[in-house]
Amino acid sequence: MRMQESNACPTKTIEELVFKIRAVPTKCKRRLIAIAGPPTAGKSTLAETLQNVLNKTRNAIATTVPMDGFHLDNRLLALSGLQKYKGSPETFDVDGFVTLVKRLTVEDFVYYPIFDRTQDQAIAGSGVVTPDCETIVIEGNYLLFDEPLWSELVPFWDFSIWIDVDEEEIRNRCMQRWVKLGLSEEEAKERTEQNDLRNTRRIMNARVPANYVVV
């Protein structure tokens, strides 16, 4: 499965992926689909596309829940000396995220935070999963991460997708992202090399196999 330059999968391929997803028995109240991959791999774009096709192919509701809403606040990161490493596993409320995933399996209404990239902070209670939601597409860097606490997520996934992107492409995309958000070329390079690519290698070296790989 090969991504187009726009980071959107061909419709035919998405439909094939939806067919595979629907063929997998659900483990709980809702079907939980995990999309994992390194920074800027195209997780949110694939999640949105997959959600839209799922909603069109059957009289049921699918929604997307991003992991990024569980970023720790910048003030907490500053106190712990982790602000420059924002985006690394240690800068997320992993316990809170695991609790959210557990709640999604049994509760009718579930509220969750959404990360606002322009404000660089999570907004509490800004997303909701309703009782009529059948499938939840969850996207984030560490959904297939085989390290303590994060690994507790894996058994919840009915179907998992890994997006595999070349490191040089990740470097270019991260640089572009930070420049668009107002960083200088030098600042963008430092953040990319010292944080994003370090996290990329860490994820690649400690991930569990996915049901489906997007290249």
PDB file of C-alpha atoms in Angstrom:
ATOM      1  CA  MET A   1       0.000   0.000   0.000  1.00  0.00           C
ATOM      2  CA  ARG A   2       1.721   3.181  -1.180  1.00  0.00           C
ATOM      3  CA  MET A   3       0.849   6.713  -0.108  1.00  0.00           C
ATOM      4  CA  GLN A   4       0.367   9.443  -2.700  1.00  0.00           C
ATOM      5  CA  GLU A   5       2.263  12.732  -2.424  1.00  0.00           C
ATOM      6  CA  SER A   6      -0.756  14.323  -0.754  1.00  0.00           C
ATOM      7  CA  ASN A   7      -0.473  11.716   2.049  1.00  0.00           C
ATOM      8  CA  ALA A   8      -3.892  10.351   1.043  1.00  0.00           C
ATOM      9  CA  CYS A   9      -4.300   6.686   0.141  1.00  0.00           C
ATOM     10  CA  PRO A  10      -5.956   5.755  -3.162  1.00  0.00           C
ATOM     11  CA  THR A  11      -9.689   5.208  -2.649  1.00  0.00           C
ATOM     12  CA  LYS A  12      -9.575   1.640  -3.938  1.00  0.00           C
ATOM     13  CA  THR A  13      -6.822   0.793  -1.455  1.00  0.00           C
ATOM     14  CA  ILE A  14      -8.695   2.435   1.411  1.00  0.00           C
ATOM     15  CA  GLU A  15     -11.791   0.419   0.551  1.00  0.00           C
ATOM     16  CA  GLU A  16      -9.723  -2.759   0.581  1.00  0.00           C
ATOM     17  CA  LEU A  17      -8.384  -1.764   3.993  1.00  0.00           C
ATOM     18  CA  VAL A  18     -11.920  -1.086   5.254  1.00  0.00           C
ATOM     19  CA  PHE A  19     -12.943  -4.561   4.081  1.00  0.00           C
ATOM     20  CA  LYS A  20     -10.095  -6.102   6.092  1.00  0.00           C
ATOM     21  CA  ILE A  21     -11.027  -4.061   9.157  1.00  0.00           C
ATOM     22  CA  ARG A  22     -14.683  -5.060   9.040  1.00  0.00           C
ATOM     23  CA  ALA A  23     -13.730  -8.724   8.714  1.00  0.00           C
ATOM     24  CA  VAL A  24     -12.015  -8.661  12.119  1.00  0.00           C
ATOM     25  CA  PRO A  25     -14.266  -9.529  15.112  1.00  0.00           C
ATOM     26  CA  THR A  26     -14.542  -6.782  17.719  1.00  0.00           C
ATOM     27  CA  LYS A  27     -13.308  -7.471  21.232  1.00  0.00           C
ATOM     28  CA  CYS A  28     -15.610  -5.076  23.048  1.00  0.00           C
ATOM     29  CA  LYS A  29     -18.389  -2.499  22.712  1.00  0.00           C
ATOM     30  CA  ARG A  30     -16.678  -0.714  19.824  1.00  0.00           C
ATOM     31  CA  ARG A  31     -14.155  -1.559  17.142  1.00  0.00           C
ATOM     32  CA  LEU A  32     -10.808   0.103  17.947  1.00  0.00           C
ATOM     33  CA  ILE A  33      -8.443   0.758  15.051  1.00  0.00           C
ATOM     34  CA  ALA A  34      -4.895   1.949  15.808  1.00  0.00           C
ATOM     35  CA  ILE A  35      -2.829   3.985  13.341  1.00  0.00           C
ATOM     36  CA  ALA A  36       0.784   4.366  14.488  1.00  0.00           C
ATOM     37  CA  GLY A  37       3.963   5.732  12.961  1.00  0.00           C
ATOM     38  CA  PRO A  38       6.744   8.288  13.392  1.00  0.00           C
ATOM     39  CA  PRO A  39       6.194  12.076  13.505  1.00  0.00           C
ATOM     40  CA  THR A  40       4.706  13.577  10.292  1.00  0.00           C
ATOM     41  CA  ALA A  41       4.120  10.103   8.811  1.00  0.00           C
ATOM     42  CA  GLY A  42       0.573  11.049   7.792  1.00  0.00           C
ATOM     43  CA  LYS A  43      -1.343   9.413  10.638  1.00  0.00           C
ATOM     44  CA  SER A  44      -4.011  12.101  11.008  1.00  0.00           C
ATOM     45  CA  THR A  45      -4.559  12.275   7.246  1.00  0.00           C
ATOM     46  CA  LEU A  46      -4.976   8.518   6.955  1.00  0.00           C
ATOM     47  CA  ALA A  47      -7.248   8.492  10.031  1.00  0.00           C
ATOM     48  CA  GLU A  48      -9.504  11.169   8.544  1.00  0.00           C
ATOM     49  CA  THR A  49      -9.670   9.394   5.176  1.00  0.00           C
ATOM     50  CA  LEU A  50     -10.370   6.038   6.803  1.00  0.00           C
ATOM     51  CA  GLN A  51     -13.068   7.554   9.022  1.00  0.00           C
ATOM     52  CA  ASN A  52     -14.806   9.122   6.026  1.00  0.00           C
ATOM     53  CA  VAL A  53     -14.820   5.883   4.018  1.00  0.00           C
ATOM     54  CA  LEU A  54     -16.015   3.870   7.015  1.00  0.00           C
ATOM     55  CA  ASN A  55     -18.927   6.276   7.435  1.00  0.00           C
ATOM     56  CA  LYS A  56     -19.875   5.954   3.754  1.00  0.00           C
ATOM     57  CA  THR A  57     -19.625   2.200   3.370  1.00  0.00           C
ATOM     58  CA  ARG A  58     -22.131   1.234   6.029  1.00  0.00           C
ATOM     59  CA  ASN A  59     -24.947   2.733   8.074  1.00  0.00           C
ATOM     60  CA  ALA A  60     -22.744   3.162  11.138  1.00  0.00           C
ATOM     61  CA  ILE A  61     -20.684   5.910  12.701  1.00  0.00           C
ATOM     62  CA  ALA A  62     -16.899   6.090  12.909  1.00  0.00           C
ATOM     63  CA  THR A  63     -14.870   8.806  14.597  1.00  0.00           C
ATOM     64  CA  THR A  64     -11.207   9.647  15.153  1.00  0.00           C
ATOM     65  CA  VAL A  65      -9.562  10.060  18.556  1.00  0.00           C
ATOM     66  CA  PRO A  66      -5.990  11.479  18.431  1.00  0.00           C
ATOM     67  CA  MET A  67      -3.440  10.531  21.078  1.00  0.00           C
ATOM     68  CA  ASP A  68      -1.977  14.060  20.999  1.00  0.00           C
ATOM     69  CA  GLY A  69      -4.634  15.377  23.381  1.00  0.00           C
ATOM     70  CA  PHE A  70      -2.599  13.757  26.151  1.00  0.00           C
ATOM     71  CA  HIS A  71       0.455  15.987  25.741  1.00  0.00           C
ATOM     72  CA  LEU A  72       1.490  17.263  29.151  1.00  0.00           C
ATOM     73  CA  ASP A  73       1.134  21.030  29.587  1.00  0.00           C
ATOM     74  CA  ASN A  74       4.180  23.137  28.743  1.00  0.00           C
ATOM     75  CA  ARG A  75       4.364  24.444  32.319  1.00  0.00           C
ATOM     76  CA  LEU A  76       4.748  20.921  33.666  1.00  0.00           C
ATOM     77  CA  LEU A  77       7.313  20.089  31.018  1.00  0.00           C
ATOM     78  CA  ALA A  78       9.302  23.213  31.882  1.00  0.00           C
ATOM     79  CA  LEU A  79       9.360  22.267  35.561  1.00  0.00           C
ATOM     80  CA  SER A  80      10.662  18.789  34.750  1.00  0.00           C
ATOM     81  CA  GLY A  81      13.158  19.973  32.138  1.00  0.00           C
ATOM     82  CA  LEU A  82      11.371  18.085  29.359  1.00  0.00           C
ATOM     83  CA  GLN A  83       9.949  20.942  27.289  1.00  0.00           C
ATOM     84  CA  LYS A  84      12.582  20.668  24.562  1.00  0.00           C
ATOM     85  CA  TYR A  85      11.735  16.967  24.305  1.00  0.00           C
ATOM     86  CA  LYS A  86       8.012  17.541  23.838  1.00  0.00           C
ATOM     87  CA  GLY A  87       6.610  14.689  21.775  1.00  0.00           C
ATOM     88  CA  SER A  88       8.785  12.018  23.392  1.00  0.00           C
ATOM     89  CA  PRO A  89       7.014   9.221  25.328  1.00  0.00           C
ATOM     90  CA  GLU A  90       7.817  10.839  28.680  1.00  0.00           C
ATOM     91  CA  THR A  91       5.943  14.027  27.767  1.00  0.00           C
ATOM     92  CA  PHE A  92       2.519  12.380  27.550  1.00  0.00           C
ATOM     93  CA  ASP A  93      -0.011  11.429  30.205  1.00  0.00           C
ATOM     94  CA  VAL A  94       0.162   7.767  29.241  1.00  0.00           C
ATOM     95  CA  ASP A  95      -1.880   6.634  32.270  1.00  0.00           C
ATOM     96  CA  GLY A  96      -4.664   9.010  31.290  1.00  0.00           C
ATOM     97  CA  PHE A  97      -4.565   7.814  27.698  1.00  0.00           C
ATOM     98  CA  VAL A  98      -4.714   4.137  28.679  1.00  0.00           C
ATOM     99  CA  THR A  99      -7.684   4.958  30.916  1.00  0.00           C
ATOM    100  CA  LEU A 100      -9.415   6.696  27.989  1.00  0.00           C
ATOM    101  CA  VAL A 101      -8.945   3.654  25.755  1.00  0.00           C
ATOM    102  CA  LYS A 102     -10.384   1.406  28.456  1.00  0.00           C
ATOM    103  CA  ARG A 103     -13.397   3.704  28.800  1.00  0.00           C
ATOM    104  CA  LEU A 104     -13.983   3.609  25.046  1.00  0.00           C
ATOM    105  CA  THR A 105     -14.507  -0.138  25.284  1.00  0.00           C
ATOM    106  CA  VAL A 106     -17.376   0.026  27.779  1.00  0.00           C
ATOM    107  CA  GLU A 107     -18.887   3.517  28.173  1.00  0.00           C
ATOM    108  CA  ASP A 108     -21.558   5.172  26.020  1.00  0.00           C
ATOM    109  CA  PHE A 109     -20.425   8.812  26.240  1.00  0.00           C
ATOM    110  CA  VAL A 110     -16.696   9.497  26.492  1.00  0.00           C
ATOM    111  CA  TYR A 111     -15.169  13.001  26.442  1.00  0.00           C
ATOM    112  CA  TYR A 112     -11.501  13.475  25.595  1.00  0.00           C
ATOM    113  CA  PRO A 113      -8.954  16.294  25.079  1.00  0.00           C
ATOM    114  CA  ILE A 114      -7.765  17.491  21.679  1.00  0.00           C
ATOM    115  CA  PHE A 115      -4.352  19.045  21.041  1.00  0.00           C
ATOM    116  CA  ASP A 116      -4.388  22.507  19.444  1.00  0.00           C
ATOM    117  CA  ARG A 117      -1.108  22.803  17.562  1.00  0.00           C
ATOM    118  CA  THR A 118      -1.419  26.563  17.010  1.00  0.00           C
ATOM    119  CA  GLN A 119      -1.741  27.122  20.769  1.00  0.00           C
ATOM    120  CA  ASP A 120       0.665  24.259  21.519  1.00  0.00           C
ATOM    121  CA  GLN A 121      -1.610  22.878  24.222  1.00  0.00           C
ATOM    122  CA  ALA A 122      -4.338  20.331  24.835  1.00  0.00           C
ATOM    123  CA  ILE A 123      -7.928  21.531  25.238  1.00  0.00           C
ATOM    124  CA  ALA A 124      -9.808  19.458  27.815  1.00  0.00           C
ATOM    125  CA  GLY A 125     -13.213  18.008  26.973  1.00  0.00           C
ATOM    126  CA  SER A 126     -13.153  19.230  23.376  1.00  0.00           C
ATOM    127  CA  GLY A 127     -13.940  15.857  21.776  1.00  0.00           C
ATOM    128  CA  VAL A 128     -16.711  13.351  22.416  1.00  0.00           C
ATOM    129  CA  VAL A 129     -17.524   9.772  21.442  1.00  0.00           C
ATOM    130  CA  THR A 130     -21.271   9.127  21.405  1.00  0.00           C
ATOM    131  CA  PRO A 131     -23.223   5.890  22.004  1.00  0.00           C
ATOM    132  CA  ASP A 132     -23.954   5.413  18.296  1.00  0.00           C
ATOM    133  CA  CYS A 133     -20.248   5.290  17.431  1.00  0.00           C
ATOM    134  CA  GLU A 134     -19.330   1.803  16.233  1.00  0.00           C
ATOM    135  CA  THR A 135     -15.705   2.271  15.135  1.00  0.00           C
ATOM    136  CA  ILE A 136     -13.001   4.473  16.627  1.00  0.00           C
ATOM    137  CA  VAL A 137      -9.841   5.268  14.694  1.00  0.00           C
ATOM    138  CA  ILE A 138      -7.105   6.134  17.194  1.00  0.00           C
ATOM    139  CA  GLU A 139      -3.919   7.714  15.847  1.00  0.00           C
ATOM    140  CA  GLY A 140      -0.612   8.475  17.504  1.00  0.00           C
ATOM    141  CA  ASN A 141       3.121   7.790  17.549  1.00  0.00           C
ATOM    142  CA  TYR A 142       3.166   5.284  20.379  1.00  0.00           C
ATOM    143  CA  LEU A 143       0.154   3.024  19.849  1.00  0.00           C
ATOM    144  CA  LEU A 144       2.397   0.061  18.956  1.00  0.00           C
ATOM    145  CA  PHE A 145       5.211   0.997  21.317  1.00  0.00           C
ATOM    146  CA  ASP A 146       6.689  -1.881  23.296  1.00  0.00           C
ATOM    147  CA  GLU A 147       7.731  -0.021  26.425  1.00  0.00           C
ATOM    148  CA  PRO A 148       6.179  -0.015  29.918  1.00  0.00           C
ATOM    149  CA  LEU A 149       2.645   1.425  30.158  1.00  0.00           C
ATOM    150  CA  TRP A 150       2.442   2.053  26.409  1.00  0.00           C
ATOM    151  CA  SER A 151       2.453  -1.684  25.730  1.00  0.00           C
ATOM    152  CA  GLU A 152      -0.780  -1.969  27.746  1.00  0.00           C
ATOM    153  CA  LEU A 153      -2.579  -0.397  24.778  1.00  0.00           C
ATOM    154  CA  VAL A 154      -1.824  -3.147  22.265  1.00  0.00           C
ATOM    155  CA  PRO A 155      -4.349  -5.760  23.482  1.00  0.00           C
ATOM    156  CA  PHE A 156      -7.200  -3.276  22.948  1.00  0.00           C
ATOM    157  CA  TRP A 157      -6.645  -2.929  19.210  1.00  0.00           C
ATOM    158  CA  ASP A 158      -8.987  -4.885  16.971  1.00  0.00           C
ATOM    159  CA  PHE A 159      -6.858  -3.876  13.990  1.00  0.00           C
ATOM    160  CA  SER A 160      -3.551  -2.004  13.836  1.00  0.00           C
ATOM    161  CA  ILE A 161      -1.888  -0.055  11.029  1.00  0.00           C
ATOM    162  CA  TRP A 162       1.734   1.061  10.862  1.00  0.00           C
ATOM    163  CA  ILE A 163       2.821   3.861   8.507  1.00  0.00           C
ATOM    164  CA  ASP A 164       6.383   3.272   7.366  1.00  0.00           C
ATOM    165  CA  VAL A 165       8.228   6.375   6.122  1.00  0.00           C
ATOM    166  CA  ASP A 166      11.885   6.822   5.205  1.00  0.00           C
ATOM    167  CA  GLU A 167      13.881   8.754   7.810  1.00  0.00           C
ATOM    168  CA  GLU A 168      15.033  11.366   5.302  1.00  0.00           C
ATOM    169  CA  GLU A 169      11.410  12.075   4.391  1.00  0.00           C
ATOM    170  CA  ILE A 170      10.565  12.402   8.086  1.00  0.00           C
ATOM    171  CA  ARG A 171      13.427  14.887   8.449  1.00  0.00           C
ATOM    172  CA  ASN A 172      12.142  17.016   5.570  1.00  0.00           C
ATOM    173  CA  ARG A 173       8.537  16.977   6.769  1.00  0.00           C
ATOM    174  CA  CYS A 174       9.457  17.869  10.349  1.00  0.00           C
ATOM    175  CA  MET A 175      11.633  20.744   9.169  1.00  0.00           C
ATOM    176  CA  GLN A 176       8.759  22.085   7.072  1.00  0.00           C
ATOM    177  CA  ARG A 177       6.315  21.728   9.961  1.00  0.00           C
ATOM    178  CA  TRP A 178       8.431  23.725  12.422  1.00  0.00           C
ATOM    179  CA  VAL A 179       9.197  26.469   9.922  1.00  0.00           C
ATOM    180  CA  LYS A 180       5.475  26.846   9.187  1.00  0.00           C
ATOM    181  CA  LEU A 181       4.862  27.148  12.935  1.00  0.00           C
ATOM    182  CA  GLY A 182       7.267  30.075  13.157  1.00  0.00           C
ATOM    183  CA  LEU A 183      10.653  28.561  14.001  1.00  0.00           C
ATOM    184  CA  SER A 184      13.782  29.710  12.208  1.00  0.00           C
ATOM    185  CA  GLU A 185      15.590  27.277   9.904  1.00  0.00           C
ATOM    186  CA  GLU A 186      18.224  26.700  12.587  1.00  0.00           C
ATOM    187  CA  GLU A 187      15.646  26.159  15.333  1.00  0.00           C
ATOM    188  CA  ALA A 188      13.650  23.809  13.107  1.00  0.00           C
ATOM    189  CA  LYS A 189      16.773  21.801  12.309  1.00  0.00           C
ATOM    190  CA  GLU A 190      17.734  21.481  15.985  1.00  0.00           C
ATOM    191  CA  ARG A 191      14.249  20.391  17.037  1.00  0.00           C
ATOM    192  CA  THR A 192      14.045  17.910  14.187  1.00  0.00           C
ATOM    193  CA  GLU A 193      17.452  16.342  14.804  1.00  0.00           C
ATOM    194  CA  GLN A 194      17.463  16.412  18.606  1.00  0.00           C
ATOM    195  CA  ASN A 195      13.859  15.389  19.221  1.00  0.00           C
ATOM    196  CA  ASP A 196      11.785  14.221  16.241  1.00  0.00           C
ATOM    197  CA  LEU A 197      14.381  11.916  14.717  1.00  0.00           C
ATOM    198  CA  ARG A 198      15.411  10.579  18.128  1.00  0.00           C
ATOM    199  CA  ASN A 199      11.780   9.690  18.768  1.00  0.00           C
ATOM    200  CA  THR A 200      11.460   8.186  15.291  1.00  0.00           C
ATOM    201  CA  ARG A 201      14.384   5.830  15.903  1.00  0.00           C
ATOM    202  CA  ARG A 202      13.073   4.946  19.348  1.00  0.00           C
ATOM    203  CA  ILE A 203       9.657   4.065  17.940  1.00  0.00           C
ATOM    204  CA  MET A 204      11.160   2.020  15.115  1.00  0.00           C
ATOM    205  CA  ASN A 205      13.358   0.045  17.494  1.00  0.00           C
ATOM    206  CA  ALA A 206      10.564  -0.804  19.942  1.00  0.00           C
ATOM    207  CA  ARG A 207       7.364  -1.429  18.057  1.00  0.00           C
ATOM    208  CA  VAL A 208       5.166  -4.490  17.932  1.00  0.00           C
ATOM    209  CA  PRO A 209       4.021  -5.865  14.544  1.00  0.00           C
ATOM    210  CA  ALA A 210       0.931  -4.306  12.963  1.00  0.00           C
ATOM    211  CA  ASN A 211      -1.873  -6.035  11.089  1.00  0.00           C
ATOM    212  CA  TYR A 212      -1.265  -3.794   8.080  1.00  0.00           C
ATOM    213  CA  VAL A 213       1.670  -1.679   6.916  1.00  0.00           C
ATOM    214  CA  VAL A 214       1.374   1.450   4.780  1.00  0.00           C
ATOM    215  CA  VAL A 215       4.541   2.298   2.851  1.00  0.00           C
TER     216      VAL A 215
END
